[in-house]
Amino acid sequence: MASNSFLAIVSLILSVGITRYNSQTTFRWSTLWVFLVTYALLSGSRWLYRVVIYPLFLSPLRNLPSPPGAHPLMGHALQLLPHPLGLPFIKWMESIPNDGLLYYKMAWNTPRIMTTSVKAASEVQTTKSYDFIRPQNSRDFLAPILGIGVLLAEGEEHKRQRKALMPAFHYRHIKDLYPVFWEHSKRMADAMAIDMKESQSKVLVSDWVTRATLDIIGAAGFGQSFNAIDEPQGELHQVYKNVFSPKPMSVQLHHIRQFIPTNLLRMLPMKRNTDTAAAIRVIRRTARNIIRSKQIKLGDKEQPGNDIISVALDSGGFSEEDLVNQLMTFLAAGHETTATAMMFATWLLCRHPNVQQRLRDEIREKIPSSLLQDTSKATATVFDNMPYLNAVCNEVLRIYPPVPFAMRETTKDTTIAGSFIPKGVVIILPIWAFNQNKELWGQDAGDFNPDRWMAAGQANSGGAESNYASMTFLHGPRSCIGQAFAKAEFQCLLASLVGRFDMLPVPGDDTLQIIAELTNKPKGGTWALLTELKGW
Ligand code: HEM
């Protein structure tokens, strides 16, 4: 498709030609006017071709099954935008007959291909994963907040970074982090017990879990104390709260991003933009300070720790700027997601008192009170020996995955599940829709049922035949590097909360409204009525 500069050159040649020819006639246009008119006509024709002629009449994708009701110019955008991210895909995946791919369109008929079968999803994530990259608009949106670390690196550079960071995420290393996870979980519960007394039982659980996960990524990820549990006004906690908590304006901006490139939106003089820019400055400064203090320790021949950043420093494969970017990536990806899982867990357990009680019984039976006195004795074995805790964590992550879908873009003409997909098309991996798909999980796929993970041999599969049925952390070389970290952290936080408190829903808070920003989360935060239970 012709670029803007190509159109400008053609318009210039035509305008010079036309004004020369016209000089013989009585009616004369200036070259500038002819240039502007020619350029406008050519741009308009290109727009018409891109937005109407190609997608509706020529695109090879148009023969793939597509959801009904597309708007002639806005495609399916108007159907998708009013809902939480990824929710409509659940219905589409089940109700529209297809062979593994669905074709839908966003604003100006921009094509999207959604994978709906295990075969299609596994090709994108595993067998052909490097035929796909993260789309530019999504990179532009994430880069300032996450830094250009392993999450945004592509191709060979991604392989190199992932290999250098991997030692920090091996299970043998994660096992050693249980005391850190457990200590912070207990500190969170202690602080919530005080809050509960001061606020007549009504506690904003979402705020506490976000503070706890920030402290955990600081301690376990960087050997650094952020003190967010003890100091709610702490700078880092406040800036993340600002960047991540969805406000009406940021949700509108998310919608506007469908029509206007992210980089252009960021330049507009809006409060949301200035707030985000200020937050990014604080995050970068914090990241740089941590790296510098680690470099000094290393220079003083101190033993490097075995936290993520020490492993990265020790590998020697990253410049100081690279390390700042990696740290930003782990800070954001490593605390917000697990906090969201805790929010959904709390919401669900408040509405399923039997599950809550059964879980509490297991926690109180299997975690000795001595572990509450001396948190340094927490081991993976204690937590691995709690099948129901494992089942509840897996079921929460299945039914409400914090990241509801992932996006990729084809780097060349390719095929997915046997269908031709041209270069530059955005591919959707609908995590939430796979996780709740009836064909993969059975008729009760939409129900919260931890027992599906309890049957013999189903502790890791939930009874689904394919491991692609559960997409919460994705699969293959671009899957979540922090999966084992997150699951261990989630177990500890949930055990500490449910072991200590009885949780009830706040009256009137009956419907789960989900709101989207970087992750999907309960609108207005997660509130619960807590009662501290004795005897543990
Ligand atoms: C419940 C918690 C978590 C969930 C649901 C989750 C989910 C995901 C998903 C879906 C992706 C793929 C995103 C994409 O490619 O579009 C991802 C990537 C990633 N996650 Fe997580 N995550 C969680 C916790 C963590 C934690 C605790 C860490 C770090 C300590 C972490 C670090 C990362 C990194 C670095 C990547 C990029 C990996 C790569 O591209 O090679 N995540 N995560």
Coordinates of C-alpha atoms and ligand atoms in Angstrom, one line a residue:
M1 CA 0.0 0.0 0.0
A2 CA 1.3 3.4 -1.1
S3 CA 3.0 5.4 1.7
N4 CA 2.4 9.1 2.4
S5 CA 5.7 10.1 0.8
F6 CA 5.0 8.1 -2.3
L7 CA 1.6 9.8 -2.6
A8 CA 3.3 13.2 -2.1
I9 CA 5.8 12.5 -4.9
V10 CA 3.1 11.3 -7.3
S11 CA 1.0 14.4 -6.5
L12 CA 4.0 16.7 -7.1
I13 CA 4.7 15.2 -10.5
L14 CA 1.1 15.4 -11.5
S15 CA 0.7 18.9 -10.2
V16 CA 3.8 20.2 -12.1
G17 CA 2.5 18.4 -15.3
I18 CA -1.0 19.7 -15.0
T19 CA -0.1 23.3 -14.4
R20 CA 2.4 23.2 -17.3
Y21 CA -0.4 21.8 -19.6
N22 CA -2.9 24.3 -18.2
S23 CA -0.6 27.3 -18.9
Q24 CA -2.0 27.3 -22.5
T25 CA -5.6 27.8 -21.3
T26 CA -7.3 30.9 -19.9
F27 CA -8.2 29.2 -16.6
R28 CA -5.0 28.7 -14.5
W29 CA -4.4 27.0 -11.1
S30 CA -1.3 27.4 -9.1
T31 CA 0.9 24.4 -8.7
L32 CA 0.3 24.4 -4.9
W33 CA -3.4 24.1 -5.4
V34 CA -3.2 21.4 -7.9
F35 CA -0.8 19.5 -5.6
L36 CA -3.1 19.8 -2.6
V37 CA -6.2 18.7 -4.6
T38 CA -4.3 15.8 -6.2
Y39 CA -2.9 14.7 -2.8
A40 CA -6.3 14.8 -1.2
L41 CA -7.9 12.8 -4.1
L42 CA -5.1 10.1 -3.9
S43 CA -5.3 9.9 -0.1
G44 CA -9.1 9.6 -0.2
S45 CA -8.9 6.8 -2.8
R46 CA -6.3 5.0 -0.7
W47 CA -8.6 5.3 2.4
L48 CA -11.5 4.0 0.4
Y49 CA -9.5 1.1 -0.9
R50 CA -8.1 0.3 2.6
V51 CA -11.3 0.7 4.6
V52 CA -14.0 -0.4 2.2
I53 CA -12.8 -2.1 -1.1
Y54 CA -10.0 -4.3 0.3
P55 CA -11.6 -5.6 3.5
L56 CA -15.1 -6.1 2.1
F57 CA -14.3 -7.4 -1.4
L58 CA -10.7 -8.5 -1.8
S59 CA -9.1 -9.6 1.5
P60 CA -8.4 -13.3 1.7
L61 CA -9.7 -13.2 5.3
R62 CA -13.2 -12.2 4.3
N63 CA -14.2 -15.9 3.7
L64 CA -13.4 -16.9 7.3
P65 CA -16.4 -17.2 9.7
S66 CA -17.2 -13.8 11.3
P67 CA -19.5 -12.7 14.1
P68 CA -22.8 -11.1 12.7
G69 CA -23.8 -7.5 12.9
A70 CA -20.6 -5.8 11.7
H71 CA -20.9 -2.0 11.1
P72 CA -19.9 -1.0 7.5
L73 CA -17.0 1.2 8.8
M74 CA -16.6 0.4 12.5
G75 CA -16.6 -3.4 12.0
H76 CA -17.3 -5.1 15.4
A77 CA -15.7 -2.3 17.5
L78 CA -19.1 -1.0 18.6
Q79 CA -20.0 -4.5 19.9
L80 CA -16.8 -5.0 21.8
L81 CA -16.0 -1.6 23.3
P82 CA -18.9 -1.4 25.9
H83 CA -17.8 -4.8 27.5
P84 CA -14.8 -5.8 29.7
L85 CA -11.8 -6.7 27.5
G86 CA -12.2 -10.2 26.1
L87 CA -15.7 -11.0 27.4
P88 CA -17.6 -11.1 24.1
F89 CA -15.0 -13.6 22.8
I90 CA -16.5 -16.2 25.2
K91 CA -19.8 -16.1 23.4
W92 CA -18.3 -15.8 19.9
M93 CA -16.0 -18.8 20.4
E94 CA -18.9 -21.0 21.3
S95 CA -21.7 -19.7 19.1
I96 CA -20.1 -19.1 15.7
P97 CA -19.2 -22.4 13.8
N98 CA -15.6 -22.2 12.7
D99 CA -12.5 -24.3 12.0
G100 CA -10.1 -22.7 14.5
L101 CA -10.2 -19.1 13.3
L102 CA -12.7 -16.2 13.5
Y103 CA -12.4 -13.0 11.5
Y104 CA -13.6 -9.8 13.0
K105 CA -12.9 -6.1 12.3
M106 CA -12.2 -3.1 14.5
A107 CA -12.6 0.6 13.6
W108 CA -12.0 1.4 9.9
N109 CA -12.4 -2.4 9.2
T110 CA -9.0 -3.2 10.6
P111 CA -8.8 -7.0 10.5
R112 CA -8.4 -9.2 13.6
I113 CA -8.0 -12.9 13.6
M114 CA -9.0 -14.8 16.7
T115 CA -7.7 -18.3 17.3
T116 CA -10.5 -20.6 18.6
S117 CA -9.0 -24.1 18.5
V118 CA -6.2 -25.7 20.4
K119 CA -4.4 -26.3 17.1
A120 CA -4.5 -22.7 16.0
A121 CA -3.6 -21.4 19.5
S122 CA -0.7 -23.8 19.8
E123 CA 0.7 -22.8 16.4
V124 CA 0.7 -19.1 17.3
Q125 CA 2.2 -19.7 20.8
T126 CA 4.6 -22.6 20.2
T127 CA 5.3 -24.1 16.8
K128 CA 5.4 -20.8 14.8
S129 CA 5.8 -18.4 17.7
Y130 CA 8.5 -16.3 16.1
D131 CA 6.3 -15.7 13.0
F132 CA 4.4 -13.3 15.4
I133 CA 5.3 -10.2 17.3
R134 CA 3.5 -7.9 19.6
P135 CA 1.6 -5.2 17.6
Q136 CA 3.2 -1.8 17.4
N137 CA 0.2 0.0 19.0
S138 CA 0.3 -2.3 22.0
R139 CA 4.1 -1.9 22.3
D140 CA 3.8 1.9 22.2
F141 CA 1.1 1.7 24.9
L142 CA 3.1 -0.6 27.2
A143 CA 6.7 0.5 26.6
P144 CA 6.7 3.7 28.8
I145 CA 5.1 1.8 31.8
L146 CA 6.8 -1.6 31.5
G147 CA 10.2 -0.5 30.0
I148 CA 11.5 -2.3 26.9
G149 CA 12.5 -5.5 28.8
V150 CA 11.9 -9.2 28.0
L151 CA 8.1 -8.7 27.7
L152 CA 8.5 -6.3 24.7
A153 CA 11.7 -7.7 23.2
E154 CA 11.3 -9.7 19.9
G155 CA 13.1 -12.5 18.0
E156 CA 16.7 -13.3 18.8
E157 CA 16.9 -10.5 21.3
H158 CA 14.0 -12.0 23.2
K159 CA 15.6 -15.4 23.1
R160 CA 18.8 -14.0 24.6
Q161 CA 17.1 -12.1 27.3
R162 CA 14.8 -14.9 28.3
K163 CA 17.7 -17.3 28.5
A164 CA 19.7 -14.9 30.7
L165 CA 16.7 -14.4 33.1
M166 CA 15.5 -18.0 33.3
P167 CA 17.7 -19.2 36.2
A168 CA 15.9 -16.8 38.5
F169 CA 12.6 -18.5 37.7
H170 CA 13.5 -22.2 38.0
Y171 CA 11.4 -24.0 40.4
R172 CA 14.4 -24.9 42.6
H173 CA 14.9 -21.2 43.1
I174 CA 11.2 -20.3 43.5
K175 CA 11.0 -22.9 46.3
D176 CA 13.5 -20.8 48.3
L177 CA 11.2 -17.8 48.1
Y178 CA 8.4 -19.3 50.2
P179 CA 9.6 -17.7 53.4
V180 CA 9.5 -14.3 51.7
F181 CA 6.0 -14.8 50.3
W182 CA 4.8 -16.1 53.6
E183 CA 6.3 -13.4 55.7
H184 CA 4.7 -10.7 53.6
S185 CA 1.4 -12.5 53.5
K186 CA 1.4 -12.6 57.3
R187 CA 2.3 -9.0 57.5
M188 CA -0.6 -8.1 55.2
A189 CA -3.0 -10.1 57.3
D190 CA -1.7 -8.4 60.5
A191 CA -2.3 -5.0 59.0
M192 CA -5.7 -6.0 57.7
A193 CA -6.7 -7.1 61.2
I194 CA -6.0 -3.6 62.4
D195 CA -7.8 -2.0 59.5
M196 CA -10.8 -4.3 60.1
K197 CA -11.1 -3.1 63.7
E198 CA -10.9 0.6 62.7
S199 CA -13.4 0.3 59.9
Q200 CA -16.1 -1.8 61.4
S201 CA -15.1 -4.9 59.5
K202 CA -15.5 -3.3 56.0
V203 CA -12.1 -3.7 54.3
L204 CA -10.9 -2.7 50.8
V205 CA -9.1 -6.0 50.2
S206 CA -7.9 -4.9 46.7
D207 CA -5.7 -2.1 48.2
W208 CA -4.0 -4.5 50.7
V209 CA -3.3 -7.2 48.2
T210 CA -1.8 -4.7 45.8
R211 CA 0.5 -3.4 48.5
A212 CA 1.5 -6.9 49.5
T213 CA 2.4 -8.0 46.0
L214 CA 4.4 -4.8 45.5
D215 CA 6.4 -5.6 48.6
I216 CA 6.8 -9.2 47.5
I217 CA 8.2 -8.3 44.1
G218 CA 10.5 -5.8 45.8
A219 CA 11.9 -8.4 48.2
A220 CA 11.8 -11.5 46.1
G221 CA 12.5 -9.9 42.8
F222 CA 15.1 -7.3 43.7
G223 CA 16.1 -7.8 47.3
Q224 CA 14.6 -4.4 48.1
S225 CA 12.0 -3.3 50.7
F226 CA 9.3 -1.0 49.3
N227 CA 7.4 -1.0 52.6
A228 CA 4.0 -0.6 50.9
I229 CA 2.1 -2.6 53.5
D230 CA 3.3 -0.3 56.3
E231 CA 3.3 2.9 54.4
P232 CA 0.2 3.3 52.3
Q233 CA 1.3 6.8 51.2
G234 CA 4.6 5.4 49.8
E235 CA 5.5 7.0 46.5
L236 CA 5.8 3.8 44.5
H237 CA 2.5 2.3 45.7
Q238 CA 0.8 5.6 44.9
V239 CA 2.2 5.9 41.4
Y240 CA 1.2 2.4 40.5
K241 CA -2.2 3.0 42.0
N242 CA -2.5 6.0 39.7
V243 CA -1.3 4.2 36.6
F244 CA -3.2 1.0 37.1
S245 CA -6.5 1.8 38.7
P246 CA -9.0 2.3 35.9
K247 CA -10.6 5.7 36.0
P248 CA -13.4 6.7 33.7
M249 CA -11.0 8.8 31.6
S250 CA -8.5 6.0 31.2
V251 CA -11.3 3.7 30.0
Q252 CA -12.4 6.3 27.5
L253 CA -8.8 6.6 26.3
H254 CA -8.7 2.9 25.8
H255 CA -11.6 3.2 23.5
I256 CA -10.1 6.2 21.7
R257 CA -6.9 4.1 21.1
Q258 CA -8.9 2.1 18.6
F259 CA -9.0 5.2 16.3
I260 CA -5.9 7.3 17.1
P261 CA -2.4 5.9 17.5
T262 CA -1.2 5.7 21.1
N263 CA 1.9 7.9 20.6
L264 CA -0.3 10.7 19.2
L265 CA -2.7 10.4 22.1
R266 CA 0.1 10.6 24.6
M267 CA 1.1 14.1 23.2
L268 CA -2.3 15.6 24.0
P269 CA -2.4 18.0 27.0
M270 CA -4.6 15.9 29.3
K271 CA -4.3 15.3 33.0
R272 CA -4.2 11.5 32.5
N273 CA -1.1 12.0 30.3
T274 CA 0.7 14.3 32.7
D275 CA -0.1 12.0 35.6
T276 CA 1.2 9.0 33.7
A277 CA 4.4 10.8 32.7
A278 CA 5.1 11.8 36.3
A279 CA 4.4 8.2 37.4
I280 CA 6.9 6.9 34.8
R281 CA 9.6 9.3 36.1
V282 CA 9.2 7.9 39.6
I283 CA 9.2 4.3 38.4
R284 CA 12.4 4.8 36.3
R285 CA 14.1 6.7 39.1
T286 CA 13.3 3.8 41.6
A287 CA 14.5 1.2 39.1
R288 CA 17.8 3.1 38.5
N289 CA 18.5 3.5 42.2
I290 CA 18.0 -0.2 42.8
I291 CA 20.4 -1.1 39.9
R292 CA 23.0 1.4 41.1
S293 CA 23.0 0.1 44.7
K294 CA 23.3 -3.4 43.4
Q295 CA 26.2 -2.4 41.2
I296 CA 28.0 -0.8 44.1
K297 CA 27.5 -4.0 46.2
L298 CA 28.9 -6.1 43.4
G299 CA 31.8 -3.6 43.1
D300 CA 32.5 -4.1 46.8
K301 CA 32.7 -7.9 46.1
E302 CA 29.5 -8.6 48.0
Q303 CA 27.9 -11.9 47.1
P304 CA 25.2 -11.2 44.5
G305 CA 21.7 -12.2 45.8
N306 CA 19.6 -14.8 43.9
D307 CA 16.8 -12.3 43.2
I308 CA 15.8 -11.7 39.6
I309 CA 17.9 -8.5 39.1
S310 CA 21.0 -10.0 40.7
V311 CA 20.7 -13.0 38.3
A312 CA 20.4 -10.5 35.4
L313 CA 23.4 -8.5 36.6
D314 CA 25.4 -11.6 37.2
S315 CA 24.7 -12.8 33.6
G316 CA 26.7 -9.8 32.4
G317 CA 24.4 -9.7 29.3
F318 CA 22.6 -6.4 30.2
S319 CA 23.7 -2.7 30.1
E320 CA 22.5 -0.4 33.0
E321 CA 19.7 0.9 30.8
D322 CA 18.6 -2.7 29.9
L323 CA 18.5 -3.5 33.6
V324 CA 16.4 -0.5 34.4
N325 CA 14.0 -1.7 31.7
Q326 CA 13.9 -5.3 33.0
L327 CA 13.3 -4.1 36.5
M328 CA 10.4 -1.9 35.3
T329 CA 9.0 -4.9 33.5
F330 CA 9.1 -7.2 36.5
L331 CA 7.8 -4.5 38.8
A332 CA 4.6 -4.0 36.8
A333 CA 4.1 -7.5 35.4
G334 CA 5.0 -9.1 38.7
H335 CA 2.7 -7.4 41.1
E336 CA -0.4 -6.1 39.4
T337 CA -1.4 -9.5 37.9
T338 CA -1.2 -11.5 41.2
A339 CA -3.0 -8.7 43.1
T340 CA -5.8 -9.0 40.5
A341 CA -6.0 -12.8 41.0
M342 CA -6.3 -12.1 44.8
M343 CA -9.2 -9.6 44.1
F344 CA -11.1 -12.2 42.1
A345 CA -10.4 -14.9 44.7
T346 CA -11.8 -12.7 47.5
W347 CA -14.9 -11.8 45.4
L348 CA -15.6 -15.5 44.6
L349 CA -14.9 -16.9 48.1
C350 CA -17.3 -14.3 49.6
R351 CA -20.0 -15.6 47.4
H352 CA -19.1 -19.3 47.9
P353 CA -19.0 -19.7 51.7
N354 CA -18.8 -23.5 51.5
V355 CA -15.7 -23.3 49.4
Q356 CA -14.3 -20.7 51.8
Q357 CA -14.9 -22.9 54.8
R358 CA -13.5 -26.1 53.2
L359 CA -10.4 -24.1 52.2
R360 CA -10.0 -22.7 55.7
D361 CA -10.2 -26.1 57.2
E362 CA -7.4 -27.4 55.0
I363 CA -5.3 -24.3 55.7
R364 CA -5.7 -24.5 59.5
E365 CA -5.0 -28.3 59.4
K366 CA -1.9 -28.2 57.2
I367 CA -0.2 -25.0 58.2
P368 CA 0.9 -25.2 61.8
S369 CA 0.5 -22.2 64.0
S370 CA 4.3 -22.2 64.5
L371 CA 4.7 -21.1 60.9
L372 CA 2.8 -17.9 61.9
Q373 CA 5.3 -17.2 64.6
D374 CA 8.4 -18.1 62.5
T375 CA 7.6 -17.3 58.9
S376 CA 11.2 -18.2 57.8
K377 CA 10.2 -21.9 58.3
A378 CA 7.7 -21.8 55.4
T379 CA 8.5 -24.4 52.7
A380 CA 7.1 -25.4 49.4
T381 CA 6.3 -28.9 50.8
V382 CA 3.8 -27.4 53.2
F383 CA 1.9 -25.6 50.4
D384 CA 2.3 -28.4 47.9
N385 CA 0.5 -30.6 50.4
M386 CA -2.7 -28.6 50.2
P387 CA -4.7 -30.0 47.2
Y388 CA -7.8 -27.8 47.9
L389 CA -5.7 -24.6 48.1
N390 CA -4.1 -25.6 44.8
A391 CA -7.5 -26.3 43.3
V392 CA -9.0 -23.0 44.4
C393 CA -6.0 -21.0 43.1
N394 CA -6.2 -22.8 39.7
E395 CA -10.0 -22.3 39.5
V396 CA -9.8 -18.6 40.2
L397 CA -7.0 -18.2 37.6
R398 CA -9.1 -20.2 35.1
I399 CA -12.4 -18.4 35.5
Y400 CA -11.1 -14.9 35.8
P401 CA -7.7 -14.7 34.2
P402 CA -6.1 -11.3 35.1
V403 CA -4.9 -10.9 31.4
P404 CA -8.1 -11.6 29.4
F405 CA -6.4 -11.9 26.0
A406 CA -3.1 -11.4 24.2
M407 CA -2.3 -9.8 20.9
R408 CA 0.2 -10.8 18.2
E409 CA 0.9 -9.6 14.7
T410 CA 2.1 -11.7 11.7
T411 CA 5.6 -10.7 10.7
K412 CA 5.2 -12.4 7.3
D413 CA 2.6 -14.1 5.1
T414 CA 1.9 -17.3 7.0
T415 CA -0.8 -19.9 7.7
I416 CA -2.7 -20.7 10.9
A417 CA -4.6 -23.9 11.2
G418 CA -4.3 -24.3 7.4
S419 CA -5.7 -20.8 6.5
F420 CA -3.6 -18.2 4.8
I421 CA -3.0 -15.0 6.9
P422 CA -1.2 -12.1 5.3
K423 CA 1.7 -10.1 6.9
G424 CA 0.7 -7.4 9.3
V425 CA -2.6 -8.9 10.6
V426 CA -3.3 -8.7 14.3
I427 CA -4.0 -12.1 15.9
I428 CA -6.0 -12.5 19.2
L429 CA -5.3 -15.2 21.7
P430 CA -8.6 -15.1 23.7
I431 CA -7.3 -16.4 27.0
W432 CA -10.6 -15.9 28.9
A433 CA -12.7 -17.5 26.2
F434 CA -10.5 -20.6 26.1
N435 CA -10.6 -20.8 29.9
Q436 CA -14.4 -20.8 29.9
N437 CA -15.0 -22.8 26.8
K438 CA -17.7 -25.6 27.2
E439 CA -16.1 -27.8 24.6
L440 CA -12.8 -27.8 26.5
W441 CA -14.1 -27.7 30.1
G442 CA -17.6 -29.2 30.0
Q443 CA -21.1 -27.7 30.5
D444 CA -20.2 -26.2 33.8
A445 CA -17.2 -24.2 32.3
G446 CA -18.7 -20.9 33.4
D447 CA -19.2 -22.1 37.1
F448 CA -16.6 -21.6 39.9
N449 CA -16.0 -25.3 40.8
P450 CA -12.6 -26.0 42.4
D451 CA -13.6 -29.7 42.6
R452 CA -12.7 -30.1 38.9
W453 CA -9.0 -29.9 40.1
M454 CA -9.6 -32.5 42.9
A455 CA -10.4 -35.7 41.0
A456 CA -7.6 -38.3 40.8
G457 CA -5.0 -37.2 38.2
Q458 CA -6.6 -33.8 37.6
A459 CA -4.6 -31.6 40.0
N460 CA -2.8 -30.0 37.1
S461 CA -5.3 -30.3 34.3
G462 CA -8.7 -29.6 35.9
G463 CA -10.0 -32.5 33.8
A464 CA -9.4 -30.7 30.5
E465 CA -7.8 -32.9 27.8
S466 CA -5.4 -30.3 26.4
N467 CA -3.1 -28.0 28.5
Y468 CA -4.1 -25.2 26.0
A469 CA -7.6 -25.3 27.6
S470 CA -6.0 -23.2 30.4
M471 CA -4.4 -20.1 28.8
T472 CA -4.0 -17.9 31.9
F473 CA -0.2 -17.8 31.6
L474 CA -0.1 -18.7 27.8
H475 CA 2.3 -21.4 26.5
G476 CA 5.6 -21.6 24.7
P477 CA 8.5 -19.3 24.5
R478 CA 6.4 -16.2 25.1
S479 CA 4.5 -17.6 28.1
C480 CA 4.7 -16.0 31.5
I481 CA 8.2 -16.4 32.8
G482 CA 6.9 -15.7 36.3
Q483 CA 4.2 -18.4 36.4
A484 CA 5.7 -20.5 39.2
F485 CA 6.5 -17.3 41.2
A486 CA 3.0 -16.1 40.8
K487 CA 1.3 -19.4 41.8
A488 CA 3.5 -19.8 44.9
E489 CA 2.8 -16.1 45.9
F490 CA -0.9 -16.6 45.3
Q491 CA -1.0 -19.7 47.5
C492 CA 0.7 -17.9 50.4
L493 CA -1.5 -14.7 50.2
L494 CA -4.7 -16.6 49.9
A495 CA -3.8 -19.1 52.7
S496 CA -2.9 -16.2 55.0
L497 CA -6.2 -14.3 54.3
V498 CA -8.6 -17.2 54.4
G499 CA -6.8 -18.9 57.4
R500 CA -7.2 -15.7 59.4
F501 CA -10.5 -14.1 58.5
D502 CA -14.1 -15.1 57.7
M503 CA -15.1 -13.1 54.7
L504 CA -18.6 -12.0 53.7
P505 CA -19.8 -9.9 50.8
V506 CA -20.7 -6.2 51.5
P507 CA -24.5 -5.9 51.4
G508 CA -25.7 -4.6 48.0
D509 CA -22.4 -5.6 46.3
D510 CA -24.1 -8.4 44.3
T511 CA -22.9 -8.2 40.7
L512 CA -19.3 -8.5 39.7
Q513 CA -18.6 -5.5 37.4
I514 CA -15.3 -5.8 35.6
I515 CA -13.4 -2.9 34.4
A516 CA -10.4 -2.9 32.0
E517 CA -7.1 -1.1 32.0
L518 CA -3.8 -3.1 31.8
T519 CA -5.6 -6.1 33.4
N520 CA -9.3 -6.7 34.0
K521 CA -10.3 -6.2 37.6
P522 CA -13.4 -5.7 39.8
K523 CA -14.8 -2.2 39.4
G524 CA -14.5 0.0 42.4
G525 CA -12.0 -2.5 44.0
T526 CA -12.9 -5.6 46.1
W527 CA -14.5 -5.0 49.4
A528 CA -15.3 -7.6 52.1
L529 CA -16.6 -7.8 55.6
L530 CA -13.9 -9.4 57.6
T531 CA -14.1 -11.1 61.0
E532 CA -10.9 -12.3 62.6
L533 CA -11.1 -16.0 63.6
K534 CA -9.3 -17.2 66.7
G535 CA -7.3 -20.4 67.2
W536 CA -4.7 -20.2 64.4
Ligands
HEM1 C1 -1.4 -14.4 38.3 C2 -0.3 -13.7 38.0 C3 0.2 -13.6 36.5 C4 -0.5 -13.8 35.4 C5 -2.0 -14.2 35.2 C6 0.4 -13.5 34.3 C7 0.1 -13.6 32.9 C8 1.0 -13.4 31.9 C9 0.7 -13.5 30.5 C10 -0.7 -13.8 29.9 C11 1.8 -13.2 29.8 C12 1.9 -13.1 28.3 C13 1.6 -11.7 27.8 C14 1.7 -11.5 26.4 O1 2.6 -12.1 25.8 O2 0.9 -10.8 25.8 C15 2.8 -12.9 30.8 C16 4.1 -12.6 30.4 C17 5.1 -12.2 31.4 N1 4.9 -12.3 32.7 FE1 3.3 -12.8 33.8 N2 1.6 -13.2 34.8 C18 1.5 -13.2 36.2 C19 2.5 -13.0 37.1 C20 3.8 -12.7 36.8 C21 4.9 -12.5 37.8 C22 4.7 -12.7 39.3 C23 6.0 -12.1 37.0 C24 7.4 -11.8 37.5 C25 7.8 -12.0 38.7 C26 5.6 -12.1 35.6 C27 6.4 -11.7 34.6 C28 6.1 -11.8 33.3 C29 7.1 -11.5 32.2 C30 8.5 -11.0 32.4 C31 6.4 -11.8 31.0 C32 7.0 -11.7 29.6 C33 7.6 -13.1 29.2 C34 8.1 -13.1 27.8 O3 7.6 -12.5 26.9 O4 9.1 -13.9 27.6 N3 4.3 -12.4 35.5 N4 2.3 -13.0 32.0

